[in-house]
PDB file of C-alpha atoms in Angstrom:
ATOM      1  CA  UNK J  78       0.022   0.048  -0.276  1.00  0.00           C
ATOM      2  CA  UNK J  79       1.295   3.459  -1.332  1.00  0.00           C
ATOM      3  CA  UNK J  80       1.275   6.639   1.093  1.00  0.00           C
ATOM      4  CA  UNK J  81      -2.275   8.503   1.119  1.00  0.00           C
ATOM      5  CA  UNK J  82      -1.491  12.433  -0.392  1.00  0.00           C
ATOM      6  CA  UNK J  83      -4.233  15.006   0.642  1.00  0.00           C
ATOM      7  CA  UNK J  84      -4.585  17.789  -1.776  1.00  0.00           C
ATOM      8  CA  UNK J  85      -7.100  20.480  -1.266  1.00  0.00           C
ATOM      9  CA  UNK J  86     -10.373  18.964  -0.401  1.00  0.00           C
ATOM     10  CA  UNK J  87      -9.681  15.643  -2.384  1.00  0.00           C
ATOM     11  CA  UNK J  88      -7.747  12.702  -0.711  1.00  0.00           C
ATOM     12  CA  UNK J  89      -5.725  10.561  -3.351  1.00  0.00           C
ATOM     13  CA  UNK J  90      -5.313   7.170  -2.219  1.00  0.00           C
ATOM     14  CA  UNK J  91      -2.032   5.923  -4.389  1.00  0.00           C
ATOM     15  CA  UNK J  92      -2.267   2.162  -4.345  1.00  0.00           C
ATOM     16  CA  UNK J  93      -1.892  -0.314  -6.470  1.00  0.00           C
ATOM     17  CA  UNK J  94      -4.849  -2.416  -7.768  1.00  0.00           C
ATOM     18  CA  UNK J  95      -4.218  -5.167  -5.956  1.00  0.00           C
ATOM     19  CA  UNK J  96      -4.074  -3.468  -2.438  1.00  0.00           C
ATOM     20  CA  UNK J  97      -6.795  -3.646  -0.143  1.00  0.00           C
ATOM     21  CA  UNK J  98      -7.856  -0.660   2.096  1.00  0.00           C
ATOM     22  CA  UNK J  99      -7.826  -1.658   5.605  1.00  0.00           C
ATOM     23  CA  UNK J 100     -11.074  -0.385   8.206  1.00  0.00           C
ATOM     24  CA  UNK J 101      -8.937   1.845  10.022  1.00  0.00           C
ATOM     25  CA  UNK J 102      -7.401   3.256   6.842  1.00  0.00           C
ATOM     26  CA  UNK J 103     -10.653   3.932   5.518  1.00  0.00           C
ATOM     27  CA  UNK J 104     -11.876   5.693   8.942  1.00  0.00           C
ATOM     28  CA  UNK J 105      -8.584   7.813   8.126  1.00  0.00           C
ATOM     29  CA  UNK J 106      -9.626   8.728   4.721  1.00  0.00           C
ATOM     30  CA  UNK J 107     -13.282   9.667   5.979  1.00  0.00           C
ATOM     31  CA  UNK J 108     -11.604  12.300   8.689  1.00  0.00           C
ATOM     32  CA  UNK J 109      -9.094  13.545   6.215  1.00  0.00           C
ATOM     33  CA  UNK J 110     -11.823  14.603   3.950  1.00  0.00           C
ATOM     34  CA  UNK J 111     -14.186  15.807   6.389  1.00  0.00           C
ATOM     35  CA  UNK J 112     -11.594  18.194   8.100  1.00  0.00           C
ATOM     36  CA  UNK J 113     -10.267  19.401   4.976  1.00  0.00           C
ATOM     37  CA  UNK J 114     -13.487  20.313   3.185  1.00  0.00           C
ATOM     38  CA  UNK J 115     -14.964  21.802   6.366  1.00  0.00           C
ATOM     39  CA  UNK J 116     -17.119  24.815   5.987  1.00  0.00           C
ATOM     40  CA  UNK J 117     -15.888  28.025   7.794  1.00  0.00           C
ATOM     41  CA  UNK J 118     -18.763  30.887   8.155  1.00  0.00           C
ATOM     42  CA  UNK J 119     -18.353  33.818   6.647  1.00  0.00           C
ATOM     43  CA  UNK J 120     -20.239  37.006   5.492  1.00  0.00           C
ATOM     44  CA  UNK J 121     -18.849  36.040   1.759  1.00  0.00           C
ATOM     45  CA  UNK J 122     -21.439  33.379   0.956  1.00  0.00           C
ATOM     46  CA  UNK J 123     -23.452  33.576   3.788  1.00  0.00           C
ATOM     47  CA  UNK J 124     -27.614  33.451   2.816  1.00  0.00           C
ATOM     48  CA  UNK J 125     -30.251  35.174   3.913  1.00  0.00           C
ATOM     49  CA  UNK J 126     -28.268  38.095   5.097  1.00  0.00           C
ATOM     50  CA  UNK J 127     -29.642  41.723   4.514  1.00  0.00           C
ATOM     51  CA  UNK J 128     -27.295  43.301   1.785  1.00  0.00           C
ATOM     52  CA  UNK J 129     -28.180  46.612   1.989  1.00  0.00           C
ATOM     53  CA  UNK J 130     -28.025  47.157   5.758  1.00  0.00           C
ATOM     54  CA  UNK J 131     -25.324  46.836   8.201  1.00  0.00           C
ATOM     55  CA  UNK J 132     -25.412  43.035  10.086  1.00  0.00           C
ATOM     56  CA  UNK J 133     -25.929  42.749  13.449  1.00  0.00           C
ATOM     57  CA  UNK J 134     -22.698  43.160  15.585  1.00  0.00           C
ATOM     58  CA  UNK J 135     -23.653  39.766  17.551  1.00  0.00           C
ATOM     59  CA  UNK J 136     -25.091  37.610  14.998  1.00  0.00           C
ATOM     60  CA  UNK J 137     -23.007  38.458  12.160  1.00  0.00           C
ATOM     61  CA  UNK J 138     -23.270  35.819   9.400  1.00  0.00           C
ATOM     62  CA  UNK J 139     -27.056  34.471  11.200  1.00  0.00           C
ATOM     63  CA  UNK J 140     -28.175  38.105  10.885  1.00  0.00           C
ATOM     64  CA  UNK J 141     -32.088  37.952   9.863  1.00  0.00           C
ATOM     65  CA  UNK J 142     -34.695  40.684   9.510  1.00  0.00           C
ATOM     66  CA  UNK J 143     -34.124  44.585   9.760  1.00  0.00           C
ATOM     67  CA  UNK J 144     -31.121  46.341  12.206  1.00  0.00           C
ATOM     68  CA  UNK J 145     -31.286  49.239  13.686  1.00  0.00           C
ATOM     69  CA  UNK J 146     -28.667  51.465  15.573  1.00  0.00           C
ATOM     70  CA  UNK J 147     -28.253  51.494  19.130  1.00  0.00           C
ATOM     71  CA  UNK J 148     -26.508  54.047  21.213  1.00  0.00           C
ATOM     72  CA  UNK J 149     -25.023  53.508  24.375  1.00  0.00           C
ATOM     73  CA  UNK J 150     -23.475  57.065  25.307  1.00  0.00           C
ATOM     74  CA  UNK J 151     -19.815  58.022  24.985  1.00  0.00           C
ATOM     75  CA  UNK J 152     -20.305  57.947  21.468  1.00  0.00           C
ATOM     76  CA  UNK J 153     -20.663  54.645  21.274  1.00  0.00           C
ATOM     77  CA  UNK J 154     -23.389  52.807  18.513  1.00  0.00           C
ATOM     78  CA  UNK J 155     -23.412  49.407  17.254  1.00  0.00           C
ATOM     79  CA  UNK J 156     -26.115  47.712  15.154  1.00  0.00           C
ATOM     80  CA  UNK J 157     -28.038  45.157  16.396  1.00  0.00           C
ATOM     81  CA  UNK J 158     -31.039  42.763  14.938  1.00  0.00           C
ATOM     82  CA  UNK J 159     -34.588  43.203  16.144  1.00  0.00           C
ATOM     83  CA  UNK J 160     -34.090  40.757  19.109  1.00  0.00           C
ATOM     84  CA  UNK J 161     -30.505  41.892  20.222  1.00  0.00           C
ATOM     85  CA  UNK J 162     -32.058  45.470  19.927  1.00  0.00           C
ATOM     86  CA  UNK J 163     -34.911  44.507  22.364  1.00  0.00           C
ATOM     87  CA  UNK J 164     -35.613  45.851  25.630  1.00  0.00           C
ATOM     88  CA  UNK J 165     -35.615  42.647  26.954  1.00  0.00           C
ATOM     89  CA  UNK J 166     -32.062  41.366  25.621  1.00  0.00           C
ATOM     90  CA  UNK J 167     -30.906  44.746  26.630  1.00  0.00           C
ATOM     91  CA  UNK J 168     -31.905  44.129  30.517  1.00  0.00           C
ATOM     92  CA  UNK J 169     -31.576  40.433  30.484  1.00  0.00           C
ATOM     93  CA  UNK J 170     -29.519  39.379  33.480  1.00  0.00           C
ATOM     94  CA  UNK J 171     -29.204  42.985  34.640  1.00  0.00           C
ATOM     95  CA  UNK J 172     -27.665  43.621  31.296  1.00  0.00           C
ATOM     96  CA  UNK J 173     -24.656  41.426  31.638  1.00  0.00           C
ATOM     97  CA  UNK J 174     -25.495  39.128  28.713  1.00  0.00           C
ATOM     98  CA  UNK J 175     -25.274  42.404  26.264  1.00  0.00           C
ATOM     99  CA  UNK J 176     -21.995  43.786  27.929  1.00  0.00           C
ATOM    100  CA  UNK J 177     -20.081  40.370  28.162  1.00  0.00           C
ATOM    101  CA  UNK J 178     -21.427  39.545  24.497  1.00  0.00           C
ATOM    102  CA  UNK J 179     -20.301  43.108  23.046  1.00  0.00           C
ATOM    103  CA  UNK J 180     -17.453  43.195  25.076  1.00  0.00           C
ATOM    104  CA  UNK J 181     -15.860  39.994  23.818  1.00  0.00           C
ATOM    105  CA  UNK J 182     -16.868  41.081  20.061  1.00  0.00           C
ATOM    106  CA  UNK J 183     -14.545  44.202  20.429  1.00  0.00           C
ATOM    107  CA  UNK J 184     -11.783  42.419  22.335  1.00  0.00           C
ATOM    108  CA  UNK J 185     -11.524  39.908  19.664  1.00  0.00           C
ATOM    109  CA  UNK J 186     -11.476  42.826  17.151  1.00  0.00           C
ATOM    110  CA  UNK J 187      -9.038  44.737  18.462  1.00  0.00           C
ATOM    111  CA  UNK J 188     -11.153  47.630  19.275  1.00  0.00           C
ATOM    112  CA  UNK J 189     -12.193  47.607  22.952  1.00  0.00           C
ATOM    113  CA  UNK J 190     -11.623  51.499  23.793  1.00  0.00           C
ATOM    114  CA  UNK J 191     -12.030  53.449  27.323  1.00  0.00           C
ATOM    115  CA  UNK J 192     -15.184  55.041  25.788  1.00  0.00           C
ATOM    116  CA  UNK J 193     -16.798  51.501  25.276  1.00  0.00           C
ATOM    117  CA  UNK J 194     -15.807  50.306  28.592  1.00  0.00           C
ATOM    118  CA  UNK J 195     -17.521  53.305  29.949  1.00  0.00           C
ATOM    119  CA  UNK J 196     -20.408  52.597  27.862  1.00  0.00           C
ATOM    120  CA  UNK J 197     -20.976  49.237  29.204  1.00  0.00           C
ATOM    121  CA  UNK J 198     -20.254  50.282  32.915  1.00  0.00           C
ATOM    122  CA  UNK J 199     -22.777  52.909  32.219  1.00  0.00           C
ATOM    123  CA  UNK J 200     -25.164  50.310  30.937  1.00  0.00           C
ATOM    124  CA  UNK J 201     -24.997  48.200  33.725  1.00  0.00           C
ATOM    125  CA  UNK J 202     -25.020  50.940  36.605  1.00  0.00           C
ATOM    126  CA  UNK J 203     -28.324  52.209  35.031  1.00  0.00           C
ATOM    127  CA  UNK J 204     -29.549  48.744  35.764  1.00  0.00           C
ATOM    128  CA  UNK J 205     -28.408  47.914  38.959  1.00  0.00           C
ATOM    129  CA  UNK J 206     -31.243  47.119  41.555  1.00  0.00           C
ATOM    130  CA  UNK J 207     -32.119  49.986  43.361  1.00  0.00           C
ATOM    131  CA  UNK J 208     -35.641  51.785  44.839  1.00  0.00           C
ATOM    132  CA  UNK J 209     -37.529  53.298  41.744  1.00  0.00           C
ATOM    133  CA  UNK J 210     -39.818  56.094  41.811  1.00  0.00           C
ATOM    134  CA  UNK J 211     -42.598  56.440  39.046  1.00  0.00           C
ATOM    135  CA  UNK J 212     -41.312  58.287  36.079  1.00  0.00           C
ATOM    136  CA  UNK J 213     -43.925  60.871  34.937  1.00  0.00           C
ATOM    137  CA  UNK J 214     -41.983  62.205  32.025  1.00  0.00           C
ATOM    138  CA  UNK J 215     -40.610  65.342  30.943  1.00  0.00           C
ATOM    139  CA  UNK J 216     -42.650  67.849  33.509  1.00  0.00           C
ATOM    140  CA  UNK J 217     -43.366  70.027  30.605  1.00  0.00           C
ATOM    141  CA  UNK J 218     -43.238  67.656  27.799  1.00  0.00           C
ATOM    142  CA  UNK J 219     -44.276  64.229  29.040  1.00  0.00           C
ATOM    143  CA  UNK J 220     -46.300  63.280  25.815  1.00  0.00           C
ATOM    144  CA  UNK J 221     -43.145  64.457  23.437  1.00  0.00           C
ATOM    145  CA  UNK J 222     -40.902  62.777  25.386  1.00  0.00           C
ATOM    146  CA  UNK J 223     -42.383  59.275  25.191  1.00  0.00           C
ATOM    147  CA  UNK J 224     -42.892  60.033  21.111  1.00  0.00           C
ATOM    148  CA  UNK J 225     -39.034  60.773  21.296  1.00  0.00           C
ATOM    149  CA  UNK J 226     -37.972  58.115  23.415  1.00  0.00           C
ATOM    150  CA  UNK J 227     -40.196  55.403  20.922  1.00  0.00           C
ATOM    151  CA  UNK J 228     -37.868  56.810  18.168  1.00  0.00           C
ATOM    152  CA  UNK J 229     -34.873  56.582  20.244  1.00  0.00           C
ATOM    153  CA  UNK J 230     -35.754  52.752  20.697  1.00  0.00           C
ATOM    154  CA  UNK J 231     -36.109  52.072  17.259  1.00  0.00           C
ATOM    155  CA  UNK J 232     -32.743  53.467  16.428  1.00  0.00           C
ATOM    156  CA  UNK J 233     -33.529  57.051  15.093  1.00  0.00           C
ATOM    157  CA  UNK J 234     -30.705  59.311  15.611  1.00  0.00           C
ATOM    158  CA  UNK J 235     -30.836  62.480  17.799  1.00  0.00           C
ATOM    159  CA  UNK J 236     -30.232  64.799  15.004  1.00  0.00           C
ATOM    160  CA  UNK J 237     -33.535  63.374  13.268  1.00  0.00           C
ATOM    161  CA  UNK J 238     -35.556  63.293  16.501  1.00  0.00           C
ATOM    162  CA  UNK J 239     -34.271  66.692  17.725  1.00  0.00           C
ATOM    163  CA  UNK J 240     -35.493  68.189  14.012  1.00  0.00           C
ATOM    164  CA  UNK J 241     -38.653  67.121  14.018  1.00  0.00           C
ATOM    165  CA  UNK J 242     -39.155  68.162  17.750  1.00  0.00           C
ATOM    166  CA  UNK J 243     -37.992  71.625  16.792  1.00  0.00           C
ATOM    167  CA  UNK J 244     -39.934  71.961  13.618  1.00  0.00           C
ATOM    168  CA  UNK J 245     -43.185  71.193  15.079  1.00  0.00           C
ATOM    169  CA  UNK J 246     -45.900  74.064  15.592  1.00  0.00           C
ATOM    170  CA  UNK J 247     -45.948  75.692  19.229  1.00  0.00           C
ATOM    171  CA  UNK J 248     -48.693  77.938  19.981  1.00  0.00           C
ATOM    172  CA  UNK J 249     -48.913  78.542  23.864  1.00  0.00           C
ATOM    173  CA  UNK J 250     -45.425  77.112  24.747  1.00  0.00           C
ATOM    174  CA  UNK J 251     -41.472  76.937  23.778  1.00  0.00           C
ATOM    175  CA  UNK J 252     -40.108  74.042  22.043  1.00  0.00           C
ATOM    176  CA  UNK J 253     -37.717  71.532  24.301  1.00  0.00           C
ATOM    177  CA  UNK J 254     -34.405  72.822  24.130  1.00  0.00           C
ATOM    178  CA  UNK J 255     -31.669  70.990  22.055  1.00  0.00           C
ATOM    179  CA  UNK J 256     -29.751  69.867  25.714  1.00  0.00           C
ATOM    180  CA  UNK J 257     -33.529  68.576  26.672  1.00  0.00           C
ATOM    181  CA  UNK J 258     -33.781  66.189  23.864  1.00  0.00           C
ATOM    182  CA  UNK J 259     -30.200  65.449  24.132  1.00  0.00           C
ATOM    183  CA  UNK J 260     -30.798  64.603  28.080  1.00  0.00           C
ATOM    184  CA  UNK J 261     -33.751  62.279  27.013  1.00  0.00           C
ATOM    185  CA  UNK J 262     -31.692  60.276  24.721  1.00  0.00           C
ATOM    186  CA  UNK J 263     -28.814  60.040  27.293  1.00  0.00           C
ATOM    187  CA  UNK J 264     -31.107  58.476  29.895  1.00  0.00           C
ATOM    188  CA  UNK J 265     -32.223  55.754  27.504  1.00  0.00           C
ATOM    189  CA  UNK J 266     -35.213  55.143  29.377  1.00  0.00           C
ATOM    190  CA  UNK J 267     -36.506  52.924  27.097  1.00  0.00           C
ATOM    191  CA  UNK J 268     -33.970  50.368  27.656  1.00  0.00           C
ATOM    192  CA  UNK J 269     -34.789  50.284  31.317  1.00  0.00           C
ATOM    193  CA  UNK J 270     -37.809  47.927  33.134  1.00  0.00           C
ATOM    194  CA  UNK J 271     -40.723  50.073  34.017  1.00  0.00           C
ATOM    195  CA  UNK J 272     -41.253  50.654  37.604  1.00  0.00           C
ATOM    196  CA  UNK J 273     -43.089  48.523  39.663  1.00  0.00           C
ATOM    197  CA  UNK J 274     -47.005  49.202  40.092  1.00  0.00           C
ATOM    198  CA  UNK J 275     -47.887  51.435  43.002  1.00  0.00           C
ATOM    199  CA  UNK J 276     -50.397  49.728  45.177  1.00  0.00           C
ATOM    200  CA  UNK J 277     -53.129  52.847  46.589  1.00  0.00           C
ATOM    201  CA  UNK J 278     -54.064  51.909  50.621  1.00  0.00           C
ATOM    202  CA  UNK J 279     -57.393  53.077  51.332  1.00  0.00           C
TER     203      UNK J 279
END
């Protein structure tokens, strides 16, 4: 029996016609074929991945559906799919799932910056258990703040939301300031669990 030579994904058995492969050698050939022709995932030939928008930073080649931009403050923004951008995932295990996953992705990519560290620390700090009071919203603009936060939750940039707010018509009041709108975005209340319902004792 002559030696087996491996070339690319094909295993060539250079054997004489009178030779017979033993079962152990057949198993070896099978293993060589499986290892040499194994598929490594990449975006190059990924199927069903959206081509006209950034992929999810967590799903990558398994991205399905639309993605949206999610901001974490400190200039840190990532694109996430609907599931990973949901409040349920952002607050899962007090935010530790998100923080550990994104930190691992950034570390593997060699781009775990100080700003990203601070953004993830701030996300965890915002979700730490502490007594919560009811949130009436912005005292002067409760309904407008709710609409703005819904837009932020869908990934709308601050500049776009601010433009819509400032372009609206106000008859008996002044519009909220640019700094107020920026604060609404920075506080990220849409990503926090709602406060517990209060029970009124007669």
